[in-house]
mmCIF file of C-alpha atoms in Angstrom:
data_model
loop_
_atom_site.group_PDB
_atom_site.id
_atom_site.type_symbol
_atom_site.label_atom_id
_atom_site.label_comp_id
_atom_site.label_asym_id
_atom_site.label_seq_id
_atom_site.Cartn_x
_atom_site.Cartn_y
_atom_site.Cartn_z
ATOM 1 C CA MET A 1 -0.260 -0.302 0.092
ATOM 2 C CA LEU A 2 1.358 3.470 -0.834
ATOM 3 C CA SER A 3 0.662 5.185 2.451
ATOM 4 C CA GLU A 4 3.030 2.204 4.290
ATOM 5 C CA LYS A 5 5.856 2.446 1.328
ATOM 6 C CA ILE A 6 6.119 6.124 1.989
ATOM 7 C CA LYS A 7 5.963 5.880 5.904
ATOM 8 C CA LYS A 8 8.840 2.623 5.177
ATOM 9 C CA TYR A 9 11.017 4.586 2.908
ATOM 10 C CA ARG A 10 11.001 8.001 4.883
ATOM 11 C CA LEU A 11 11.988 5.876 8.183
ATOM 12 C CA ASP A 12 14.471 3.944 6.324
ATOM 13 C CA ASN A 13 16.161 7.030 5.531
ATOM 14 C CA GLY A 14 15.816 8.647 8.518
ATOM 15 C CA LEU A 15 13.756 11.186 7.983
ATOM 16 C CA THR A 16 11.255 12.838 10.332
ATOM 17 C CA GLN A 17 7.571 13.892 8.830
ATOM 18 C CA GLU A 18 8.962 17.383 8.872
ATOM 19 C CA GLU A 19 11.981 16.701 7.232
ATOM 20 C CA LEU A 20 10.467 14.944 4.334
ATOM 21 C CA ALA A 21 7.705 17.682 3.949
ATOM 22 C CA LYS A 22 10.392 20.349 3.959
ATOM 23 C CA ALA A 23 12.195 18.273 0.975
ATOM 24 C CA LEU A 24 8.909 17.969 -0.955
ATOM 25 C CA HIS A 25 8.000 21.392 -0.255
ATOM 26 C CA SER A 26 5.095 20.518 1.789
ATOM 27 C CA SER A 27 3.803 20.586 5.176
ATOM 28 C CA GLN A 28 4.280 18.321 8.260
ATOM 29 C CA ASN A 29 0.653 17.576 7.848
ATOM 30 C CA THR A 30 0.496 16.444 4.262
ATOM 31 C CA ILE A 31 2.923 14.001 4.832
ATOM 32 C CA SER A 32 0.867 12.721 7.985
ATOM 33 C CA ASN A 33 -2.204 12.621 5.477
ATOM 34 C CA TYR A 34 -0.105 10.265 3.165
ATOM 35 C CA GLU A 35 1.268 8.099 5.396
ATOM 36 C CA ASN A 36 -2.551 7.323 7.066
ATOM 37 C CA GLY A 37 -3.901 7.129 3.644
ATOM 38 C CA ILE A 38 -5.763 10.235 3.762
ATOM 39 C CA ARG A 39 -4.548 11.717 0.838
ATOM 40 C CA THR A 40 -2.907 10.600 -2.030
ATOM 41 C CA PRO A 41 0.148 12.197 -3.609
ATOM 42 C CA THR A 42 0.231 13.665 -6.711
ATOM 43 C CA VAL A 43 2.229 12.038 -9.623
ATOM 44 C CA LYS A 44 4.352 15.259 -9.735
ATOM 45 C CA LYS A 45 4.810 14.849 -5.550
ATOM 46 C CA LEU A 46 5.009 10.818 -6.270
ATOM 47 C CA ILE A 47 7.933 11.547 -8.636
ATOM 48 C CA ALA A 48 9.845 13.558 -6.148
ATOM 49 C CA ILE A 49 9.232 11.072 -3.238
ATOM 50 C CA ALA A 50 10.393 8.256 -5.468
ATOM 51 C CA THR A 51 13.554 10.693 -6.686
ATOM 52 C CA LEU A 52 14.471 11.589 -3.279
ATOM 53 C CA PHE A 53 14.314 8.062 -2.205
ATOM 54 C CA GLY A 54 16.230 6.860 -4.940
ATOM 55 C CA CYS A 55 13.546 4.127 -6.105
ATOM 56 C CA SER A 56 10.640 4.094 -8.586
ATOM 57 C CA VAL A 57 7.068 5.047 -8.687
ATOM 58 C CA SER A 58 6.078 1.731 -9.357
ATOM 59 C CA ASP A 59 7.962 0.659 -6.254
ATOM 60 C CA LEU A 60 5.993 3.114 -4.359
ATOM 61 C CA ILE A 61 2.923 2.283 -5.944
ATOM 62 C CA GLY A 62 2.720 -1.554 -5.992
ATOM 63 C CA GLU A 63 4.429 -4.733 -6.131
ATOM 64 C CA CYS A 64 5.974 -5.480 -9.390
ATOM 65 C CA SER A 65 5.832 -9.226 -9.697
ATOM 66 C CA TYR A 66 5.408 -11.425 -13.019
ATOM 67 C CA SER A 67 2.632 -13.877 -12.614
ATOM 68 C CA PRO A 68 2.007 -15.673 -15.969
ATOM 69 C CA ALA A 69 -1.438 -15.596 -17.137
ATOM 70 C CA PRO A 70 -3.467 -19.105 -16.870
ATOM 71 C CA SER A 71 -3.658 -20.781 -20.068
ATOM 72 C CA PRO A 72 -6.744 -20.906 -21.903
ATOM 73 C CA PRO A 73 -8.363 -24.377 -21.521
ATOM 74 C CA GLY A 74 -6.885 -27.003 -23.409
ATOM 75 C CA ALA A 75 -3.590 -25.284 -24.202
ATOM 76 C CA GLU A 76 -0.231 -26.947 -22.931
ATOM 77 C CA ARG A 77 1.871 -24.593 -21.493
ATOM 78 C CA PRO A 78 5.832 -24.825 -23.263
ATOM 79 C CA SER A 79 8.127 -26.007 -20.901
ATOM 80 C CA ALA A 80 11.379 -24.177 -19.807
#
């Protein structure tokens, strides 16, 4: 969940909500709202957060794991 990831990255980087807010030109209340799922950052803020933490926006917004689509009925999966 986005709110949890923002908080995790913030804590992993040793930042307070106030410090993160200053780096993003936001308020501490805004960061609190992001972390509590009350507000969602704009795309521009997501990019700024990702840049600050050295991760991708994809890392923040979801888990990128590959899972093959199920085969249609009667179709065989190629062997690896």
